[in-house]
Amino acid sequence: MMDPLLSIMRTASSGLQSQSMRLKVVSENLANMDSTGTTPGADPYRRKLVTFEQTLDEATGAQMVGIDRIIRDQKPFRTEYDPGHPAADASGYVKRPNVEMMLEMADMREASRSYEANLQMIKQARDMSALMVDLLKGQ
């Protein structure tokens, strides 16, 4: 029989890794929110999104979460009139990244809270394991 506490810790650990990657992608999006192309009409940075998948850990039977893939957001770019910019097209418009600060901050907050929840699950499972060892020592 599978140890349920080990299963909890494995599941929470996979959640930590997934949310950590999500935070890295959000950070990359925020770091590039002003990155434009370098040649006239060139596309700027395109926002990245993380998709998750559910997997089964064969060894423990635990349901795991993992990164399915990192995709590019197909939302259209913003345009701004700036004829002096090196990336301006023939009409003087520059394509700006499709990154929105408020959306990224909301994503970051959600990923951070999910990370903290998974961390708390690991702490609780560890505390329960220690309590069980203490109870067994008492007999």
PDB file of C-alpha atoms in Angstrom:
ATOM      1  CA  MET A   1       0.000   0.000   0.000  1.00  0.00           C
ATOM      2  CA  MET A   2       1.168   3.505  -0.858  1.00  0.00           C
ATOM      3  CA  ASP A   3       2.052   5.899   1.962  1.00  0.00           C
ATOM      4  CA  PRO A   4      -0.589   8.667   1.761  1.00  0.00           C
ATOM      5  CA  LEU A   5       1.724  11.248   3.337  1.00  0.00           C
ATOM      6  CA  LEU A   6       4.396  10.524   0.737  1.00  0.00           C
ATOM      7  CA  SER A   7       1.756  10.861  -1.965  1.00  0.00           C
ATOM      8  CA  ILE A   8       0.711  14.259  -0.578  1.00  0.00           C
ATOM      9  CA  MET A   9       4.307  15.438  -0.505  1.00  0.00           C
ATOM     10  CA  ARG A  10       4.947  14.271  -4.086  1.00  0.00           C
ATOM     11  CA  THR A  11       1.810  15.996  -5.368  1.00  0.00           C
ATOM     12  CA  ALA A  12       2.610  19.241  -3.529  1.00  0.00           C
ATOM     13  CA  SER A  13       6.209  19.086  -4.747  1.00  0.00           C
ATOM     14  CA  SER A  14       5.068  18.856  -8.355  1.00  0.00           C
ATOM     15  CA  GLY A  15       2.820  21.858  -7.706  1.00  0.00           C
ATOM     16  CA  LEU A  16       5.777  23.814  -6.333  1.00  0.00           C
ATOM     17  CA  GLN A  17       7.850  23.093  -9.425  1.00  0.00           C
ATOM     18  CA  SER A  18       5.010  24.011 -11.781  1.00  0.00           C
ATOM     19  CA  GLN A  19       4.182  27.282 -10.032  1.00  0.00           C
ATOM     20  CA  SER A  20       7.879  28.153  -9.876  1.00  0.00           C
ATOM     21  CA  MET A  21       8.079  27.833 -13.670  1.00  0.00           C
ATOM     22  CA  ARG A  22       4.922  29.910 -14.013  1.00  0.00           C
ATOM     23  CA  LEU A  23       6.511  32.653 -11.894  1.00  0.00           C
ATOM     24  CA  LYS A  24       9.611  32.588 -14.116  1.00  0.00           C
ATOM     25  CA  VAL A  25       7.471  33.006 -17.241  1.00  0.00           C
ATOM     26  CA  VAL A  26       5.523  35.892 -15.681  1.00  0.00           C
ATOM     27  CA  SER A  27       8.813  37.549 -14.724  1.00  0.00           C
ATOM     28  CA  GLU A  28      10.065  37.165 -18.291  1.00  0.00           C
ATOM     29  CA  ASN A  29       6.854  38.720 -19.608  1.00  0.00           C
ATOM     30  CA  LEU A  30       7.201  41.699 -17.265  1.00  0.00           C
ATOM     31  CA  ALA A  31      10.878  42.135 -18.118  1.00  0.00           C
ATOM     32  CA  ASN A  32      10.034  42.314 -21.830  1.00  0.00           C
ATOM     33  CA  MET A  33       6.871  44.395 -21.716  1.00  0.00           C
ATOM     34  CA  ASP A  34       8.639  47.295 -23.452  1.00  0.00           C
ATOM     35  CA  SER A  35      10.739  45.220 -25.895  1.00  0.00           C
ATOM     36  CA  THR A  36      10.055  46.161 -29.490  1.00  0.00           C
ATOM     37  CA  GLY A  37      11.473  44.944 -32.754  1.00  0.00           C
ATOM     38  CA  THR A  38      14.724  46.402 -34.045  1.00  0.00           C
ATOM     39  CA  THR A  39      13.816  46.695 -37.720  1.00  0.00           C
ATOM     40  CA  PRO A  40      10.902  48.504 -39.376  1.00  0.00           C
ATOM     41  CA  GLY A  41       7.645  46.557 -38.970  1.00  0.00           C
ATOM     42  CA  ALA A  42       9.323  43.819 -36.872  1.00  0.00           C
ATOM     43  CA  ASP A  43       7.275  41.968 -34.292  1.00  0.00           C
ATOM     44  CA  PRO A  44       8.002  42.752 -30.631  1.00  0.00           C
ATOM     45  CA  TYR A  45       8.158  40.320 -27.725  1.00  0.00           C
ATOM     46  CA  ARG A  46       5.083  38.068 -27.573  1.00  0.00           C
ATOM     47  CA  ARG A  47       3.651  37.186 -24.162  1.00  0.00           C
ATOM     48  CA  LYS A  48       4.197  33.610 -22.979  1.00  0.00           C
ATOM     49  CA  LEU A  49       1.646  31.434 -21.177  1.00  0.00           C
ATOM     50  CA  VAL A  50       2.140  28.228 -19.213  1.00  0.00           C
ATOM     51  CA  THR A  51      -0.247  25.309 -19.680  1.00  0.00           C
ATOM     52  CA  PHE A  52      -0.437  22.546 -17.112  1.00  0.00           C
ATOM     53  CA  GLU A  53      -1.111  18.841 -17.364  1.00  0.00           C
ATOM     54  CA  GLN A  54      -2.120  16.201 -14.859  1.00  0.00           C
ATOM     55  CA  THR A  55       0.047  13.093 -14.680  1.00  0.00           C
ATOM     56  CA  LEU A  56       0.183   9.963 -12.568  1.00  0.00           C
ATOM     57  CA  ASP A  57       3.349   9.072 -10.682  1.00  0.00           C
ATOM     58  CA  GLU A  58       3.719   5.341 -11.334  1.00  0.00           C
ATOM     59  CA  ALA A  59       5.894   4.749  -8.259  1.00  0.00           C
ATOM     60  CA  THR A  60       3.553   6.296  -5.696  1.00  0.00           C
ATOM     61  CA  GLY A  61       0.207   6.473  -7.480  1.00  0.00           C
ATOM     62  CA  ALA A  62       0.087  10.200  -6.710  1.00  0.00           C
ATOM     63  CA  GLN A  63      -1.675  12.631  -9.028  1.00  0.00           C
ATOM     64  CA  MET A  64       0.918  15.121 -10.176  1.00  0.00           C
ATOM     65  CA  VAL A  65       0.786  18.435 -11.960  1.00  0.00           C
ATOM     66  CA  GLY A  66       3.360  19.381 -14.531  1.00  0.00           C
ATOM     67  CA  ILE A  67       4.092  21.852 -17.280  1.00  0.00           C
ATOM     68  CA  ASP A  68       2.419  20.722 -20.490  1.00  0.00           C
ATOM     69  CA  ARG A  69       4.025  23.444 -22.588  1.00  0.00           C
ATOM     70  CA  ILE A  70       4.819  27.122 -22.780  1.00  0.00           C
ATOM     71  CA  ILE A  71       2.908  28.813 -25.571  1.00  0.00           C
ATOM     72  CA  ARG A  72       2.883  32.272 -27.116  1.00  0.00           C
ATOM     73  CA  ASP A  73      -0.212  34.408 -26.546  1.00  0.00           C
ATOM     74  CA  GLN A  74      -1.808  35.101 -29.923  1.00  0.00           C
ATOM     75  CA  LYS A  75      -3.519  38.273 -28.733  1.00  0.00           C
ATOM     76  CA  PRO A  76      -2.741  41.117 -31.171  1.00  0.00           C
ATOM     77  CA  PHE A  77       0.053  43.545 -30.478  1.00  0.00           C
ATOM     78  CA  ARG A  78      -0.673  47.090 -29.378  1.00  0.00           C
ATOM     79  CA  THR A  79       0.386  49.805 -31.821  1.00  0.00           C
ATOM     80  CA  GLU A  80       1.713  53.234 -31.048  1.00  0.00           C
ATOM     81  CA  TYR A  81       2.463  56.123 -33.362  1.00  0.00           C
ATOM     82  CA  ASP A  82       6.188  56.863 -33.110  1.00  0.00           C
ATOM     83  CA  PRO A  83       7.663  57.604 -36.545  1.00  0.00           C
ATOM     84  CA  GLY A  84      11.183  58.162 -35.129  1.00  0.00           C
ATOM     85  CA  HIS A  85      11.423  54.683 -33.606  1.00  0.00           C
ATOM     86  CA  PRO A  86      13.722  52.173 -35.410  1.00  0.00           C
ATOM     87  CA  ALA A  87      10.878  49.589 -35.502  1.00  0.00           C
ATOM     88  CA  ALA A  88       8.303  51.995 -36.982  1.00  0.00           C
ATOM     89  CA  ASP A  89       6.591  50.746 -40.127  1.00  0.00           C
ATOM     90  CA  ALA A  90       6.001  52.888 -43.250  1.00  0.00           C
ATOM     91  CA  SER A  91       2.996  54.551 -41.545  1.00  0.00           C
ATOM     92  CA  GLY A  92       5.030  55.455 -38.451  1.00  0.00           C
ATOM     93  CA  TYR A  93       3.429  52.866 -36.153  1.00  0.00           C
ATOM     94  CA  VAL A  94       5.431  50.668 -33.792  1.00  0.00           C
ATOM     95  CA  LYS A  95       4.158  47.315 -32.622  1.00  0.00           C
ATOM     96  CA  ARG A  96       4.267  46.980 -28.840  1.00  0.00           C
ATOM     97  CA  PRO A  97       4.273  43.684 -26.880  1.00  0.00           C
ATOM     98  CA  ASN A  98       0.913  42.157 -25.976  1.00  0.00           C
ATOM     99  CA  VAL A  99       1.913  42.130 -22.291  1.00  0.00           C
ATOM    100  CA  GLU A 100      -0.410  43.880 -19.825  1.00  0.00           C
ATOM    101  CA  MET A 101       1.054  44.787 -16.437  1.00  0.00           C
ATOM    102  CA  MET A 102      -2.165  44.226 -14.462  1.00  0.00           C
ATOM    103  CA  LEU A 103      -2.773  40.811 -16.002  1.00  0.00           C
ATOM    104  CA  GLU A 104       0.802  39.727 -15.286  1.00  0.00           C
ATOM    105  CA  MET A 105       0.580  40.969 -11.714  1.00  0.00           C
ATOM    106  CA  ALA A 106      -2.650  39.006 -11.204  1.00  0.00           C
ATOM    107  CA  ASP A 107      -0.973  35.908 -12.679  1.00  0.00           C
ATOM    108  CA  MET A 108       2.016  36.430 -10.410  1.00  0.00           C
ATOM    109  CA  ARG A 109      -0.184  36.754  -7.346  1.00  0.00           C
ATOM    110  CA  GLU A 110      -2.153  33.615  -8.221  1.00  0.00           C
ATOM    111  CA  ALA A 111       1.013  31.593  -8.863  1.00  0.00           C
ATOM    112  CA  SER A 112       2.544  32.872  -5.641  1.00  0.00           C
ATOM    113  CA  ARG A 113      -0.491  31.854  -3.611  1.00  0.00           C
ATOM    114  CA  SER A 114      -0.594  28.429  -5.235  1.00  0.00           C
ATOM    115  CA  TYR A 115       3.105  28.021  -4.455  1.00  0.00           C
ATOM    116  CA  GLU A 116       2.486  28.944  -0.811  1.00  0.00           C
ATOM    117  CA  ALA A 117      -0.463  26.526  -0.569  1.00  0.00           C
ATOM    118  CA  ASN A 118       1.659  23.654  -1.900  1.00  0.00           C
ATOM    119  CA  LEU A 119       4.459  24.554   0.489  1.00  0.00           C
ATOM    120  CA  GLN A 120       2.001  24.513   3.383  1.00  0.00           C
ATOM    121  CA  MET A 121       0.806  21.054   2.324  1.00  0.00           C
ATOM    122  CA  ILE A 122       4.380  19.763   2.470  1.00  0.00           C
ATOM    123  CA  LYS A 123       4.870  21.282   5.920  1.00  0.00           C
ATOM    124  CA  GLN A 124       1.628  19.713   7.174  1.00  0.00           C
ATOM    125  CA  ALA A 125       2.541  16.277   5.794  1.00  0.00           C
ATOM    126  CA  ARG A 126       5.989  16.531   7.396  1.00  0.00           C
ATOM    127  CA  ASP A 127       4.437  17.520  10.737  1.00  0.00           C
ATOM    128  CA  MET A 128       1.990  14.620  10.530  1.00  0.00           C
ATOM    129  CA  SER A 129       4.849  12.198   9.800  1.00  0.00           C
ATOM    130  CA  ALA A 130       6.804  13.488  12.800  1.00  0.00           C
ATOM    131  CA  LEU A 131       3.716  13.147  15.002  1.00  0.00           C
ATOM    132  CA  MET A 132       3.212   9.572  13.831  1.00  0.00           C
ATOM    133  CA  VAL A 133       6.839   8.720  14.653  1.00  0.00           C
ATOM    134  CA  ASP A 134       6.397  10.257  18.110  1.00  0.00           C
ATOM    135  CA  LEU A 135       3.216   8.230  18.680  1.00  0.00           C
ATOM    136  CA  LEU A 136       4.958   5.023  17.623  1.00  0.00           C
ATOM    137  CA  LYS A 137       7.866   5.735  19.966  1.00  0.00           C
ATOM    138  CA  GLY A 138       5.410   6.030  22.862  1.00  0.00           C
ATOM    139  CA  GLN A 139       4.210   2.421  22.492  1.00  0.00           C
TER     140      GLN A 139
END
